Amino acid sequence: MSGVEASGADLAAGLVQAARIAGAADPHVRGADWRTAVVTAVNGDGTVNVGTIRARRLEAAYPSPAVGDQIAITQSGNKNWLAFGRTAGGSASNGAWTALGFGTGYSAAAGYQAPQYRIVGDAVHLRGSFTKSSTLGYGDVFATLPAGVRPLADTDVLLVCSQGTNGATYGACRGILRAATGAIEYRGPASGTFVALPPTVLWTN
């Protein structure tokens, strides 16, 4: 009889412990909650998804969301979620300069500003100079912006490029930033090996 009673007590204790574990993992049981999470989708209604959770952004704190951002989210007692903004581990830190990716044959021009971008609110800042191992070609992709920090449509950008034989002179020429891929294309003359993004600001909305 005592063995049966002990087994029943063990079963009861096990059920209590299982309930505690389940409750700790379920915000519907424990009520208000906050956590860090990674953005899996950005929605047009001012919300972001983190897995199965949809959270409304605080505009002033999180103006430029991107898939892959690590953010802080909080839940009210009535189960609504708010996204406070990126944590220090986010993939696109507001205000911090980040290196631009290079196109084939391109690298940073020695002695000039390194190619970089940064996010400030809903604006993307670009800067930096490039050199190519061969002559610049019309349509070359010399840099790429990552997903989440691209304009909504293809956008013309002003470039500084080498012109004339062997880049004997420099002048302004056209570039295009492709919204779908983030590719920044060179649209200047096929001469010289130098192209630069003067300080440039684009918008993501």
mmCIF file of N, CA, C and O in Angstrom, residues 147-200:
data_model
loop_
_atom_site.group_PDB
_atom_site.id
_atom_site.type_symbol
_atom_site.label_atom_id
_atom_site.label_comp_id
_atom_site.label_asym_id
_atom_site.label_seq_id
_atom_site.Cartn_x
_atom_site.Cartn_y
_atom_site.Cartn_z
ATOM 1 N N ALA A 147 19.826 43.394 -47.725
ATOM 2 C CA ALA A 147 18.369 43.455 -47.606
ATOM 3 C C ALA A 147 17.988 44.191 -46.334
ATOM 4 O O ALA A 147 18.677 44.108 -45.320
ATOM 5 N N GLY A 148 16.891 44.936 -46.400
ATOM 6 C CA GLY A 148 16.408 45.664 -45.244
ATOM 7 C C GLY A 148 16.849 47.099 -45.188
ATOM 8 O O GLY A 148 16.302 47.891 -44.422
ATOM 9 N N VAL A 149 17.855 47.478 -45.986
ATOM 10 C CA VAL A 149 18.322 48.869 -45.999
ATOM 11 C C VAL A 149 18.343 49.419 -47.431
ATOM 12 O O VAL A 149 19.139 50.275 -47.770
ATOM 13 N N ARG A 150 17.439 48.906 -48.263
ATOM 14 C CA ARG A 150 17.365 49.328 -49.661
ATOM 15 C C ARG A 150 16.151 50.219 -49.890
ATOM 16 O O ARG A 150 15.150 50.084 -49.184
ATOM 17 N N PRO A 151 16.207 51.122 -50.876
ATOM 18 C CA PRO A 151 15.024 51.926 -51.204
ATOM 19 C C PRO A 151 13.926 51.048 -51.782
ATOM 20 O O PRO A 151 14.162 49.902 -52.180
ATOM 21 N N LEU A 152 12.714 51.590 -51.839
ATOM 22 C CA LEU A 152 11.572 50.823 -52.325
ATOM 23 C C LEU A 152 11.553 50.668 -53.840
ATOM 24 O O LEU A 152 10.870 49.797 -54.375
ATOM 25 N N ALA A 153 12.279 51.521 -54.548
ATOM 26 C CA ALA A 153 12.329 51.475 -56.012
ATOM 27 C C ALA A 153 13.754 51.764 -56.475
ATOM 28 O O ALA A 153 14.570 52.294 -55.719
ATOM 29 N N ASP A 154 14.081 51.378 -57.725
ATOM 30 C CA ASP A 154 15.394 51.695 -58.282
ATOM 31 C C ASP A 154 15.648 53.198 -58.154
ATOM 32 O O ASP A 154 14.759 54.015 -58.424
ATOM 33 N N THR A 155 16.866 53.559 -57.751
ATOM 34 C CA THR A 155 17.175 54.947 -57.423
ATOM 35 C C THR A 155 18.481 55.379 -58.072
ATOM 36 O O THR A 155 19.494 54.672 -57.970
ATOM 37 N N ASP A 156 18.463 56.530 -58.749
ATOM 38 C CA ASP A 156 19.692 57.093 -59.309
ATOM 39 C C ASP A 156 20.570 57.636 -58.188
ATOM 40 O O ASP A 156 20.076 58.228 -57.219
ATOM 41 N N VAL A 157 21.881 57.435 -58.300
ATOM 42 C CA VAL A 157 22.832 58.001 -57.352
ATOM 43 C C VAL A 157 23.934 58.716 -58.132
ATOM 44 O O VAL A 157 24.309 58.308 -59.236
ATOM 45 N N LEU A 158 24.427 59.797 -57.566
ATOM 46 C CA LEU A 158 25.508 60.568 -58.169
ATOM 47 C C LEU A 158 26.842 59.959 -57.767
ATOM 48 O O LEU A 158 27.084 59.693 -56.589
ATOM 49 N N LEU A 159 27.714 59.727 -58.754
ATOM 50 C CA LEU A 159 29.036 59.156 -58.506
ATOM 51 C C LEU A 159 30.124 60.119 -58.950
ATOM 52 O O LEU A 159 29.904 60.987 -59.790
ATOM 53 N N VAL A 160 31.303 59.939 -58.386
ATOM 54 C CA VAL A 160 32.516 60.573 -58.906
ATOM 55 C C VAL A 160 33.309 59.478 -59.600
ATOM 56 O O VAL A 160 33.547 58.412 -59.018
ATOM 57 N N CYS A 161 33.704 59.711 -60.848
ATOM 58 C CA CYS A 161 34.408 58.663 -61.574
ATOM 59 C C CYS A 161 35.574 59.246 -62.368
ATOM 60 O O CYS A 161 35.607 60.437 -62.692
ATOM 61 N N SER A 162 36.540 58.387 -62.645
ATOM 62 C CA SER A 162 37.677 58.796 -63.473
ATOM 63 C C SER A 162 37.241 58.816 -64.930
ATOM 64 O O SER A 162 36.508 57.953 -65.397
ATOM 65 N N GLN A 163 37.680 59.816 -65.653
ATOM 66 C CA GLN A 163 37.310 59.991 -67.060
ATOM 67 C C GLN A 163 38.558 60.291 -67.882
ATOM 68 O O GLN A 163 39.588 60.685 -67.359
ATOM 69 N N GLY A 164 38.435 60.078 -69.170
ATOM 70 C CA GLY A 164 39.579 60.307 -70.035
ATOM 71 C C GLY A 164 40.537 59.135 -69.993
ATOM 72 O O GLY A 164 40.348 58.157 -69.272
ATOM 73 N N THR A 165 41.604 59.207 -70.766
ATOM 74 C CA THR A 165 42.581 58.126 -70.861
ATOM 75 C C THR A 165 43.232 57.865 -69.513
ATOM 76 O O THR A 165 43.792 58.762 -68.889
ATOM 77 N N ASN A 166 43.130 56.616 -69.043
ATOM 78 C CA ASN A 166 43.730 56.195 -67.777
ATOM 79 C C ASN A 166 43.282 57.052 -66.597
ATOM 80 O O ASN A 166 44.018 57.243 -65.634
ATOM 81 N N GLY A 167 42.062 57.613 -66.693
ATOM 82 C CA GLY A 167 41.551 58.398 -65.571
ATOM 83 C C GLY A 167 42.312 59.680 -65.352
ATOM 84 O O GLY A 167 42.552 60.090 -64.214
ATOM 85 N N ALA A 168 42.721 60.334 -66.434
ATOM 86 C CA ALA A 168 43.497 61.570 -66.303
ATOM 87 C C ALA A 168 42.688 62.688 -65.659
ATOM 88 O O ALA A 168 43.240 63.598 -65.048
ATOM 89 N N THR A 169 41.373 62.651 -65.769
ATOM 90 C CA THR A 169 40.511 63.651 -65.149
ATOM 91 C C THR A 169 39.383 62.941 -64.402
ATOM 92 O O THR A 169 39.145 61.752 -64.593
ATOM 93 N N TYR A 170 38.694 63.702 -63.554
ATOM 94 C CA TYR A 170 37.598 63.146 -62.772
ATOM 95 C C TYR A 170 36.367 64.018 -62.939
ATOM 96 O O TYR A 170 36.464 65.218 -63.150
ATOM 97 N N GLY A 171 35.198 63.401 -62.850
ATOM 98 C CA GLY A 171 33.962 64.151 -62.995
ATOM 99 C C GLY A 171 32.792 63.372 -62.431
ATOM 100 O O GLY A 171 32.948 62.287 -61.873
ATOM 101 N N ALA A 172 31.610 63.955 -62.573
ATOM 102 C CA ALA A 172 30.399 63.309 -62.083
ATOM 103 C C ALA A 172 29.857 62.339 -63.122
ATOM 104 O O ALA A 172 29.957 62.581 -64.326
ATOM 105 N N CYS A 173 29.282 61.246 -62.649
ATOM 106 C CA CYS A 173 28.625 60.310 -63.549
ATOM 107 C C CYS A 173 27.469 59.647 -62.796
ATOM 108 O O CYS A 173 27.278 59.857 -61.602
ATOM 109 N N ARG A 174 26.723 58.847 -63.507
ATOM 110 C CA ARG A 174 25.501 58.275 -62.964
ATOM 111 C C ARG A 174 25.724 56.871 -62.420
ATOM 112 O O ARG A 174 26.517 56.091 -62.949
ATOM 113 N N GLY A 175 24.996 56.557 -61.344
ATOM 114 C CA GLY A 175 24.908 55.200 -60.836
ATOM 115 C C GLY A 175 23.455 54.861 -60.581
ATOM 116 O O GLY A 175 22.606 55.757 -60.507
ATOM 117 N N ILE A 176 23.133 53.592 -60.463
ATOM 118 C CA ILE A 176 21.775 53.146 -60.140
ATOM 119 C C ILE A 176 21.844 52.134 -59.001
ATOM 120 O O ILE A 176 22.630 51.181 -59.057
ATOM 121 N N LEU A 177 21.017 52.336 -57.985
ATOM 122 C CA LEU A 177 20.873 51.369 -56.905
ATOM 123 C C LEU A 177 19.600 50.574 -57.154
ATOM 124 O O LEU A 177 18.511 51.131 -57.205
ATOM 125 N N ARG A 178 19.757 49.269 -57.334
ATOM 126 C CA ARG A 178 18.630 48.395 -57.634
ATOM 127 C C ARG A 178 17.918 47.983 -56.345
ATOM 128 O O ARG A 178 18.528 47.396 -55.445
ATOM 129 N N ALA A 179 16.618 48.285 -56.276
ATOM 130 C CA ALA A 179 15.859 48.010 -55.057
ATOM 131 C C ALA A 179 15.782 46.516 -54.745
ATOM 132 O O ALA A 179 15.847 46.106 -53.589
ATOM 133 N N ALA A 180 15.623 45.694 -55.767
ATOM 134 C CA ALA A 180 15.402 44.259 -55.551
ATOM 135 C C ALA A 180 16.643 43.534 -55.043
ATOM 136 O O ALA A 180 16.545 42.615 -54.225
ATOM 137 N N THR A 181 17.811 43.936 -55.512
ATOM 138 C CA THR A 181 19.044 43.207 -55.200
ATOM 139 C C THR A 181 20.022 43.984 -54.334
ATOM 140 O O THR A 181 20.945 43.408 -53.777
ATOM 141 N N GLY A 182 19.863 45.311 -54.244
ATOM 142 C CA GLY A 182 20.825 46.147 -53.527
ATOM 143 C C GLY A 182 22.066 46.464 -54.326
ATOM 144 O O GLY A 182 22.979 47.131 -53.832
ATOM 145 N N ALA A 183 22.132 45.998 -55.587
ATOM 146 C CA ALA A 183 23.307 46.244 -56.423
ATOM 147 C C ALA A 183 23.410 47.725 -56.780
ATOM 148 O O ALA A 183 22.420 48.357 -57.153
ATOM 149 N N ILE A 184 24.607 48.291 -56.661
ATOM 150 C CA ILE A 184 24.867 49.662 -57.096
ATOM 151 C C ILE A 184 25.673 49.569 -58.385
ATOM 152 O O ILE A 184 26.807 49.093 -58.389
ATOM 153 N N GLU A 185 25.067 50.009 -59.490
ATOM 154 C CA GLU A 185 25.653 49.840 -60.819
ATOM 155 C C GLU A 185 26.343 51.122 -61.285
ATOM 156 O O GLU A 185 25.825 52.221 -61.106
ATOM 157 N N TYR A 186 27.483 50.945 -61.919
ATOM 158 C CA TYR A 186 28.231 52.046 -62.523
ATOM 159 C C TYR A 186 27.663 52.333 -63.910
ATOM 160 O O TYR A 186 27.480 51.418 -64.715
ATOM 161 N N ARG A 187 27.367 53.602 -64.205
ATOM 162 C CA ARG A 187 26.808 53.984 -65.499
ATOM 163 C C ARG A 187 27.616 55.081 -66.168
ATOM 164 O O ARG A 187 27.094 55.863 -66.970
ATOM 165 N N GLY A 188 28.904 55.138 -65.858
ATOM 166 C CA GLY A 188 29.770 56.147 -66.442
ATOM 167 C C GLY A 188 30.551 55.606 -67.626
ATOM 168 O O GLY A 188 30.317 54.484 -68.083
ATOM 169 N N PRO A 189 31.517 56.386 -68.106
ATOM 170 C CA PRO A 189 32.304 55.972 -69.272
ATOM 171 C C PRO A 189 33.233 54.802 -68.945
ATOM 172 O O PRO A 189 33.631 54.607 -67.802
ATOM 173 N N ALA A 190 33.572 54.025 -69.942
ATOM 174 C CA ALA A 190 34.481 52.883 -69.780
ATOM 175 C C ALA A 190 35.918 53.368 -69.872
ATOM 176 O O ALA A 190 36.606 53.158 -70.869
ATOM 177 N N SER A 191 36.363 54.069 -68.833
ATOM 178 C CA SER A 191 37.746 54.562 -68.787
ATOM 179 C C SER A 191 38.158 54.742 -67.340
ATOM 180 O O SER A 191 37.335 55.041 -66.474
ATOM 181 N N GLY A 192 39.433 54.533 -67.051
ATOM 182 C CA GLY A 192 39.933 54.676 -65.691
ATOM 183 C C GLY A 192 39.528 53.513 -64.800
ATOM 184 O O GLY A 192 38.876 52.554 -65.221
ATOM 185 N N THR A 193 39.919 53.601 -63.543
ATOM 186 C CA THR A 193 39.692 52.502 -62.601
ATOM 187 C C THR A 193 39.118 52.969 -61.269
ATOM 188 O O THR A 193 39.003 52.176 -60.336
ATOM 189 N N PHE A 194 38.731 54.239 -61.154
ATOM 190 C CA PHE A 194 38.298 54.813 -59.877
ATOM 191 C C PHE A 194 36.842 55.260 -59.935
ATOM 192 O O PHE A 194 36.421 55.909 -60.897
ATOM 193 N N VAL A 195 36.065 54.902 -58.893
ATOM 194 C CA VAL A 195 34.693 55.399 -58.758
ATOM 195 C C VAL A 195 34.421 55.609 -57.272
ATOM 196 O O VAL A 195 34.915 54.858 -56.426
ATOM 197 N N ALA A 196 33.661 56.651 -56.939
ATOM 198 C CA ALA A 196 33.402 56.969 -55.534
ATOM 199 C C ALA A 196 31.943 57.343 -55.319
ATOM 200 O O ALA A 196 31.293 57.905 -56.200
ATOM 201 N N LEU A 197 31.453 57.002 -54.127
ATOM 202 C CA LEU A 197 30.160 57.466 -53.649
ATOM 203 C C LEU A 197 30.406 58.675 -52.757
ATOM 204 O O LEU A 197 30.879 58.521 -51.623
ATOM 205 N N PRO A 198 30.151 59.886 -53.237
ATOM 206 C CA PRO A 198 30.255 61.033 -52.333
ATOM 207 C C PRO A 198 29.202 60.873 -51.244
ATOM 208 O O PRO A 198 28.280 60.067 -51.389
ATOM 209 N N PRO A 199 29.303 61.591 -50.116
ATOM 210 C CA PRO A 199 28.291 61.441 -49.064
ATOM 211 C C PRO A 199 26.876 61.519 -49.634
ATOM 212 O O PRO A 199 26.476 62.525 -50.214
ATOM 213 N N THR A 200 26.130 60.425 -49.510
ATOM 214 C CA THR A 200 24.832 60.259 -50.171
ATOM 215 C C THR A 200 23.811 59.767 -49.161
ATOM 216 O O THR A 200 24.118 58.924 -48.305
#
